[in-house]
Amino acid sequence: MSMRKMTPSSEEVWIGYSLKIAQHRLRQRLEAELSGTGVSAAQNAVLLAIGDNPRISNAALARAAFVTPQSMQGVLVTLERDGFIVRTPHPEHGRIIMTELTEKGLAAAHAGMIAAEMVERQMLAGLTADEAKLLGELLQRCAQALEPDS
């Protein structure tokens, strides 16, 4: 019985492996760019999501940051403790907690967005605009193919 090697040979390209390498390097570059903002990539994703929708649920925040809902609670506690967000009960629905960015959170989210855009431009620098658009479309289709409902 033949076993495939963990890494592809030069003759074959494992798309999933290449995708994971690209994702890992993207994350490393983003973390490096965010180091001066005081937030991690996951925290940056949370700040950006809250900026878009202060009524966003913890579950939706967890999906946006690629963490578990249980981990999201810890992220929120840290962001609140460090002064990036303020959490208050919804005035009409006691079980709903509203989360808003503070001035510090707005500044960090803005810096994080700039950092993410810069890293993405760096990642796509070797592609034409058409290739970058096609890559985005193809990756979306790949992700959709792996959805549980597919």
PDB file of C-alpha atoms in Angstrom:
ATOM      1  CA  MET A   1       0.000   0.000   0.000  1.00  0.00           C
ATOM      2  CA  SER A   2       1.424   3.349  -1.058  1.00  0.00           C
ATOM      3  CA  MET A   3       1.278   6.298   1.306  1.00  0.00           C
ATOM      4  CA  ARG A   4       1.378   9.896   0.110  1.00  0.00           C
ATOM      5  CA  LYS A   5       4.037  12.096   1.614  1.00  0.00           C
ATOM      6  CA  MET A   6       2.947  14.830   3.996  1.00  0.00           C
ATOM      7  CA  THR A   7       4.312  17.478   1.646  1.00  0.00           C
ATOM      8  CA  PRO A   8       3.782  17.384  -2.099  1.00  0.00           C
ATOM      9  CA  SER A   9       6.630  16.700  -4.465  1.00  0.00           C
ATOM     10  CA  SER A  10       7.633  19.327  -6.985  1.00  0.00           C
ATOM     11  CA  GLU A  11       5.522  17.573  -9.636  1.00  0.00           C
ATOM     12  CA  GLU A  12       2.247  17.820  -7.784  1.00  0.00           C
ATOM     13  CA  VAL A  13       0.485  20.668  -6.030  1.00  0.00           C
ATOM     14  CA  TRP A  14      -1.738  20.002  -3.056  1.00  0.00           C
ATOM     15  CA  ILE A  15      -4.163  22.878  -3.118  1.00  0.00           C
ATOM     16  CA  GLY A  16      -5.206  22.446   0.507  1.00  0.00           C
ATOM     17  CA  TYR A  17      -1.583  22.367   1.674  1.00  0.00           C
ATOM     18  CA  SER A  18      -0.732  25.463  -0.374  1.00  0.00           C
ATOM     19  CA  LEU A  19      -3.829  27.190   0.973  1.00  0.00           C
ATOM     20  CA  LYS A  20      -2.800  26.393   4.556  1.00  0.00           C
ATOM     21  CA  ILE A  21       0.715  27.745   3.984  1.00  0.00           C
ATOM     22  CA  ALA A  22      -0.714  30.950   2.496  1.00  0.00           C
ATOM     23  CA  GLN A  23      -3.194  31.295   5.383  1.00  0.00           C
ATOM     24  CA  HIS A  24      -0.447  30.712   7.961  1.00  0.00           C
ATOM     25  CA  ARG A  25       1.852  33.301   6.392  1.00  0.00           C
ATOM     26  CA  LEU A  26      -1.031  35.744   6.025  1.00  0.00           C
ATOM     27  CA  ARG A  27      -1.803  35.360   9.721  1.00  0.00           C
ATOM     28  CA  GLN A  28       1.859  35.813  10.684  1.00  0.00           C
ATOM     29  CA  ARG A  29       2.165  38.996   8.609  1.00  0.00           C
ATOM     30  CA  LEU A  30      -1.096  40.365   9.979  1.00  0.00           C
ATOM     31  CA  GLU A  31      -0.062  39.641  13.577  1.00  0.00           C
ATOM     32  CA  ALA A  32       3.248  41.419  12.917  1.00  0.00           C
ATOM     33  CA  GLU A  33       1.494  44.458  11.446  1.00  0.00           C
ATOM     34  CA  LEU A  34      -1.005  44.553  14.320  1.00  0.00           C
ATOM     35  CA  SER A  35       1.663  44.310  17.020  1.00  0.00           C
ATOM     36  CA  GLY A  36       1.713  48.072  17.506  1.00  0.00           C
ATOM     37  CA  THR A  37      -2.059  48.338  17.926  1.00  0.00           C
ATOM     38  CA  GLY A  38      -2.306  46.260  21.093  1.00  0.00           C
ATOM     39  CA  VAL A  39      -4.700  43.726  19.542  1.00  0.00           C
ATOM     40  CA  SER A  40      -4.313  40.317  17.933  1.00  0.00           C
ATOM     41  CA  ALA A  41      -5.742  39.302  14.570  1.00  0.00           C
ATOM     42  CA  ALA A  42      -8.717  37.655  16.286  1.00  0.00           C
ATOM     43  CA  GLN A  43      -9.340  40.726  18.434  1.00  0.00           C
ATOM     44  CA  ASN A  44      -9.039  42.928  15.339  1.00  0.00           C
ATOM     45  CA  ALA A  45     -11.684  40.839  13.570  1.00  0.00           C
ATOM     46  CA  VAL A  46     -13.956  41.293  16.594  1.00  0.00           C
ATOM     47  CA  LEU A  47     -13.439  45.064  16.685  1.00  0.00           C
ATOM     48  CA  LEU A  48     -14.203  45.349  12.970  1.00  0.00           C
ATOM     49  CA  ALA A  49     -17.333  43.180  13.321  1.00  0.00           C
ATOM     50  CA  ILE A  50     -18.569  45.236  16.285  1.00  0.00           C
ATOM     51  CA  GLY A  51     -17.894  48.422  14.354  1.00  0.00           C
ATOM     52  CA  ASP A  52     -20.137  47.117  11.583  1.00  0.00           C
ATOM     53  CA  ASN A  53     -22.890  45.940  13.952  1.00  0.00           C
ATOM     54  CA  PRO A  54     -22.968  46.775  17.702  1.00  0.00           C
ATOM     55  CA  ARG A  55     -25.854  44.312  18.162  1.00  0.00           C
ATOM     56  CA  ILE A  56     -23.874  41.399  16.728  1.00  0.00           C
ATOM     57  CA  SER A  57     -24.234  38.201  18.736  1.00  0.00           C
ATOM     58  CA  ASN A  58     -21.344  36.455  20.479  1.00  0.00           C
ATOM     59  CA  ALA A  59     -21.828  33.476  18.155  1.00  0.00           C
ATOM     60  CA  ALA A  60     -21.514  35.707  15.088  1.00  0.00           C
ATOM     61  CA  LEU A  61     -18.437  37.360  16.594  1.00  0.00           C
ATOM     62  CA  ALA A  62     -16.917  33.931  17.180  1.00  0.00           C
ATOM     63  CA  ARG A  63     -17.470  33.031  13.517  1.00  0.00           C
ATOM     64  CA  ALA A  64     -15.960  36.345  12.391  1.00  0.00           C
ATOM     65  CA  ALA A  65     -12.842  35.738  14.494  1.00  0.00           C
ATOM     66  CA  PHE A  66     -12.583  31.984  13.782  1.00  0.00           C
ATOM     67  CA  VAL A  67     -12.786  31.060  17.462  1.00  0.00           C
ATOM     68  CA  THR A  68     -15.251  29.033  19.496  1.00  0.00           C
ATOM     69  CA  PRO A  69     -18.161  30.797  21.234  1.00  0.00           C
ATOM     70  CA  GLN A  70     -16.552  29.862  24.562  1.00  0.00           C
ATOM     71  CA  SER A  71     -13.270  31.521  23.531  1.00  0.00           C
ATOM     72  CA  MET A  72     -15.159  34.592  22.336  1.00  0.00           C
ATOM     73  CA  GLN A  73     -16.292  35.341  25.871  1.00  0.00           C
ATOM     74  CA  GLY A  74     -12.649  35.553  26.923  1.00  0.00           C
ATOM     75  CA  VAL A  75     -11.809  37.784  23.943  1.00  0.00           C
ATOM     76  CA  LEU A  76     -14.633  40.153  24.870  1.00  0.00           C
ATOM     77  CA  VAL A  77     -13.618  40.262  28.534  1.00  0.00           C
ATOM     78  CA  THR A  78     -10.044  41.127  27.515  1.00  0.00           C
ATOM     79  CA  LEU A  79     -11.148  43.802  25.030  1.00  0.00           C
ATOM     80  CA  GLU A  80     -13.418  45.349  27.649  1.00  0.00           C
ATOM     81  CA  ARG A  81     -10.763  45.205  30.378  1.00  0.00           C
ATOM     82  CA  ASP A  82      -8.236  46.862  28.041  1.00  0.00           C
ATOM     83  CA  GLY A  83     -10.652  49.661  27.141  1.00  0.00           C
ATOM     84  CA  PHE A  84     -11.387  48.759  23.493  1.00  0.00           C
ATOM     85  CA  ILE A  85     -15.105  48.040  24.009  1.00  0.00           C
ATOM     86  CA  VAL A  86     -17.964  48.819  26.386  1.00  0.00           C
ATOM     87  CA  ARG A  87     -20.709  46.262  26.985  1.00  0.00           C
ATOM     88  CA  THR A  88     -24.126  47.281  28.284  1.00  0.00           C
ATOM     89  CA  PRO A  89     -27.496  45.542  28.605  1.00  0.00           C
ATOM     90  CA  HIS A  90     -29.959  46.261  25.813  1.00  0.00           C
ATOM     91  CA  PRO A  91     -32.558  48.763  27.113  1.00  0.00           C
ATOM     92  CA  GLU A  92     -35.518  46.599  26.034  1.00  0.00           C
ATOM     93  CA  HIS A  93     -34.148  43.044  26.021  1.00  0.00           C
ATOM     94  CA  GLY A  94     -32.365  42.237  29.256  1.00  0.00           C
ATOM     95  CA  ARG A  95     -30.633  39.135  27.929  1.00  0.00           C
ATOM     96  CA  ILE A  96     -29.074  40.967  24.987  1.00  0.00           C
ATOM     97  CA  ILE A  97     -25.737  42.656  25.639  1.00  0.00           C
ATOM     98  CA  MET A  98     -24.847  45.546  23.358  1.00  0.00           C
ATOM     99  CA  THR A  99     -21.175  45.974  22.567  1.00  0.00           C
ATOM    100  CA  GLU A 100     -19.743  49.260  21.367  1.00  0.00           C
ATOM    101  CA  LEU A 101     -16.285  50.422  20.453  1.00  0.00           C
ATOM    102  CA  THR A 102     -14.646  53.033  22.630  1.00  0.00           C
ATOM    103  CA  GLU A 103     -12.473  55.756  21.093  1.00  0.00           C
ATOM    104  CA  LYS A 104      -9.515  53.456  21.731  1.00  0.00           C
ATOM    105  CA  GLY A 105     -11.401  50.612  20.039  1.00  0.00           C
ATOM    106  CA  LEU A 106     -12.281  52.779  17.033  1.00  0.00           C
ATOM    107  CA  ALA A 107      -8.634  53.794  16.644  1.00  0.00           C
ATOM    108  CA  ALA A 108      -7.457  50.175  16.925  1.00  0.00           C
ATOM    109  CA  ALA A 109     -10.108  48.980  14.451  1.00  0.00           C
ATOM    110  CA  HIS A 110      -9.078  51.675  11.970  1.00  0.00           C
ATOM    111  CA  ALA A 111      -5.386  50.792  12.346  1.00  0.00           C
ATOM    112  CA  GLY A 112      -6.284  47.107  12.044  1.00  0.00           C
ATOM    113  CA  MET A 113      -8.194  47.680   8.840  1.00  0.00           C
ATOM    114  CA  ILE A 114      -5.232  49.539   7.348  1.00  0.00           C
ATOM    115  CA  ALA A 115      -2.871  46.736   8.431  1.00  0.00           C
ATOM    116  CA  ALA A 116      -5.128  44.051   6.952  1.00  0.00           C
ATOM    117  CA  GLU A 117      -5.437  45.919   3.663  1.00  0.00           C
ATOM    118  CA  MET A 118      -1.666  46.372   3.474  1.00  0.00           C
ATOM    119  CA  VAL A 119      -0.982  42.695   4.136  1.00  0.00           C
ATOM    120  CA  GLU A 120      -3.587  41.669   1.566  1.00  0.00           C
ATOM    121  CA  ARG A 121      -2.034  43.984  -1.037  1.00  0.00           C
ATOM    122  CA  GLN A 122       1.351  42.395  -0.267  1.00  0.00           C
ATOM    123  CA  MET A 123      -0.115  38.903  -0.636  1.00  0.00           C
ATOM    124  CA  LEU A 124      -1.717  39.746  -3.993  1.00  0.00           C
ATOM    125  CA  ALA A 125       1.178  41.820  -5.355  1.00  0.00           C
ATOM    126  CA  GLY A 126       2.216  39.077  -7.792  1.00  0.00           C
ATOM    127  CA  LEU A 127      -1.280  38.797  -9.302  1.00  0.00           C
ATOM    128  CA  THR A 128      -3.107  40.935 -11.803  1.00  0.00           C
ATOM    129  CA  ALA A 129      -6.410  42.485 -10.751  1.00  0.00           C
ATOM    130  CA  ASP A 130      -8.255  39.851 -12.804  1.00  0.00           C
ATOM    131  CA  GLU A 131      -6.257  37.035 -11.200  1.00  0.00           C
ATOM    132  CA  ALA A 132      -6.932  38.384  -7.705  1.00  0.00           C
ATOM    133  CA  LYS A 133     -10.654  38.603  -8.456  1.00  0.00           C
ATOM    134  CA  LEU A 134     -10.660  35.071  -9.884  1.00  0.00           C
ATOM    135  CA  LEU A 135      -8.733  33.747  -6.873  1.00  0.00           C
ATOM    136  CA  GLY A 136     -11.307  35.270  -4.524  1.00  0.00           C
ATOM    137  CA  GLU A 137     -14.178  33.755  -6.493  1.00  0.00           C
ATOM    138  CA  LEU A 138     -12.530  30.329  -6.643  1.00  0.00           C
ATOM    139  CA  LEU A 139     -11.781  30.301  -2.920  1.00  0.00           C
ATOM    140  CA  GLN A 140     -15.392  31.228  -2.159  1.00  0.00           C
ATOM    141  CA  ARG A 141     -16.585  28.349  -4.325  1.00  0.00           C
ATOM    142  CA  CYS A 142     -14.187  25.963  -2.578  1.00  0.00           C
ATOM    143  CA  ALA A 143     -15.448  27.094   0.827  1.00  0.00           C
ATOM    144  CA  GLN A 144     -19.065  26.666  -0.300  1.00  0.00           C
ATOM    145  CA  ALA A 145     -18.301  23.141  -1.530  1.00  0.00           C
ATOM    146  CA  LEU A 146     -17.158  22.239   1.988  1.00  0.00           C
ATOM    147  CA  GLU A 147     -20.290  23.580   3.710  1.00  0.00           C
ATOM    148  CA  PRO A 148     -22.142  20.836   5.600  1.00  0.00           C
ATOM    149  CA  ASP A 149     -25.246  21.393   3.452  1.00  0.00           C
ATOM    150  CA  SER A 150     -23.380  20.864   0.153  1.00  0.00           C
TER     151      SER A 150
END
